[in-house]
Short mmCIF file of C-alpha atoms in Angstrom, two decimals:
data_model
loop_
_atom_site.label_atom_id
_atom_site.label_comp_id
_atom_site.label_asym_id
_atom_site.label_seq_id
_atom_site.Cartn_x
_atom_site.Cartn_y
_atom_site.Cartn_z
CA UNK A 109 -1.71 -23.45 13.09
CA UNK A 110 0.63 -22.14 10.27
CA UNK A 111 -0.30 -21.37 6.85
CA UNK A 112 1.66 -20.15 3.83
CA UNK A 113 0.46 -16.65 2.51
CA UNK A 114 1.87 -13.86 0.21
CA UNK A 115 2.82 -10.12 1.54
CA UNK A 116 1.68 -7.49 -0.93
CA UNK A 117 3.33 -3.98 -0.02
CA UNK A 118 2.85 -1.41 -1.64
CA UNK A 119 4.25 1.86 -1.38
CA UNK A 120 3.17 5.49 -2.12
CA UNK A 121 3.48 8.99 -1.45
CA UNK A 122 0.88 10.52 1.09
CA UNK A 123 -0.62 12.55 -1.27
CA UNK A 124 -1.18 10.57 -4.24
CA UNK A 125 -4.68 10.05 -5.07
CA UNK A 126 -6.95 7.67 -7.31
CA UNK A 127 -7.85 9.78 -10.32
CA UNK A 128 -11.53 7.75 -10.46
CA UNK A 129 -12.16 8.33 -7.21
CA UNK A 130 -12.99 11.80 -7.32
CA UNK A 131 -9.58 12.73 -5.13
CA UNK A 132 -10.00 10.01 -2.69
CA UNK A 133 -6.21 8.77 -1.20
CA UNK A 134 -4.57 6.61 -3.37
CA UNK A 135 -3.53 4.42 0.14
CA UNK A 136 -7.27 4.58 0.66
CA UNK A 137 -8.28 3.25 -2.40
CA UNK A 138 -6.14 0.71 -2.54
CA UNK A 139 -7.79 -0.46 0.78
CA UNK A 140 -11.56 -0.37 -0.22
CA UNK A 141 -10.49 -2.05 -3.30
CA UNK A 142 -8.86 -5.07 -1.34
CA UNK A 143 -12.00 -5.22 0.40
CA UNK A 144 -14.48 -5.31 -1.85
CA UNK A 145 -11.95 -8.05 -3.62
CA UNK A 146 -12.58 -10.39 -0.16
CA UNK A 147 -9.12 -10.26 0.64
CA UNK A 148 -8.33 -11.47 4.35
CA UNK A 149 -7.01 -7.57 5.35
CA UNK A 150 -4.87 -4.59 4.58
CA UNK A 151 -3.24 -1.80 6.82
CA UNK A 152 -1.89 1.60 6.11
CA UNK A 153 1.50 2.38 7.33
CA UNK A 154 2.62 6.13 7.33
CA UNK A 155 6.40 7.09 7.25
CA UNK A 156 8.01 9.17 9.15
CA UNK A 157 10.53 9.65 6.23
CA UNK A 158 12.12 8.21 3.02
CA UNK A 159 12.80 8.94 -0.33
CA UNK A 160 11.68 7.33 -3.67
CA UNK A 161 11.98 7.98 -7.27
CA UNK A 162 12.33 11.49 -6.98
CA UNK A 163 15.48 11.14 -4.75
CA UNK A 164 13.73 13.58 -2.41
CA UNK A 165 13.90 13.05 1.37
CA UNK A 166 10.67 14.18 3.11
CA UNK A 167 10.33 13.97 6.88
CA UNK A 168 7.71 14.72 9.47
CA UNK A 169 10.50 16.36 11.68
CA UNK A 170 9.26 19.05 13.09
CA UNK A 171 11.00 21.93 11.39
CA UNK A 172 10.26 20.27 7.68
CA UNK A 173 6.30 19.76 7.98
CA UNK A 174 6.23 17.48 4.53
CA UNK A 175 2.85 16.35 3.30
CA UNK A 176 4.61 13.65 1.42
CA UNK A 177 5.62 11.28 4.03
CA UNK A 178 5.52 8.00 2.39
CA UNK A 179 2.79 5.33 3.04
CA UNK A 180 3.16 1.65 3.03
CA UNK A 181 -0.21 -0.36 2.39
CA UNK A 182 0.16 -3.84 3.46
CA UNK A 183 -1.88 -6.66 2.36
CA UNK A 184 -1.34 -10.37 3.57
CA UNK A 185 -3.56 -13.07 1.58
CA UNK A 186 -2.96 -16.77 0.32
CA UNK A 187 -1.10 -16.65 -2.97
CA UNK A 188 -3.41 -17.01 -5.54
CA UNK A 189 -6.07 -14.56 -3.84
CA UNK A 190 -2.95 -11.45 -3.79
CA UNK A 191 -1.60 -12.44 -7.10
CA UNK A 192 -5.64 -11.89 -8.71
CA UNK A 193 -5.88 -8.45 -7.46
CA UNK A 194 -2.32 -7.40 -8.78
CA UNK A 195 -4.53 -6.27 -12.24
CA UNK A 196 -6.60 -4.27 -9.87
CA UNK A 197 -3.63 -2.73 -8.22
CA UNK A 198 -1.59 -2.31 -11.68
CA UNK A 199 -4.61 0.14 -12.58
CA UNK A 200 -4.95 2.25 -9.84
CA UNK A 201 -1.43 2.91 -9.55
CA UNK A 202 -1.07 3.56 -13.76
CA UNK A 203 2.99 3.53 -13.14
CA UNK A 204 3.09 5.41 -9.40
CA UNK A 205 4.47 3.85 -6.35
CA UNK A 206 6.29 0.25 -5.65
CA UNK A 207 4.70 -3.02 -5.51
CA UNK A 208 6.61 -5.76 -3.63
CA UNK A 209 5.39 -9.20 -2.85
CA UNK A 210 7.04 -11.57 -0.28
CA UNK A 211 6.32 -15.32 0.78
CA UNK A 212 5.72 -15.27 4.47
CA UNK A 213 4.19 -17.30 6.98
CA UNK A 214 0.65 -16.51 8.57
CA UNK A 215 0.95 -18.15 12.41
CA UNK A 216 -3.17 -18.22 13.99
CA UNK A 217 -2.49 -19.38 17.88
#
């Protein structure tokens, strides 16, 4: 059985955390938000390097121990259900980070 869905990713730095949530990881937040919202699921995907705004490359290699590896929280939800918690998402990230969304397919065998 196939259904279409919506692909939320959203992309931070390791680091970054949710001002109201008393220091808690922004990736984290994000997470416990999109539950208590009912979405179907999210998972948090850590980098081993990239580069964003700031142009700077961080890596996990070994000789460069960065603590701002990017993260990649992905969230995968029928259309209308992702598109209501974009408000949500808009405040907790209050300008930080990239927000894609993609149309995708969701196969259950």
């Amino acid at each position: 059985m196939s259904a279409s869905a919506l692909r939320l990713t959203v992309c931070v730095g390791e680091s970054d955390t949710a001002g109201a949530s008393h220091g808690r990881p922004l990736y984290s937040e994000i997470v416990h938000r999109a539950h208590r919202a009912g979405l179907a699921g999210a998972s948090v995907f850590r980098g081993i390097e990239g580069f964003g705004a700031s142009s700077r490359v961080h890596t996990a290699r070994l000789l460069s121990l960065s603590e701002e590896l990017p993260v990649a929280v992905v969230i995968v939800d029928a259309e209308e259900r992702v598109r209501g918690f974009l408000p949500v998402l808009d405040e907790l990230l209050d300008g930080r980070g990239l927000v894609t969304l993609d149309a995708t397919e969701v196969h259950r065998g």
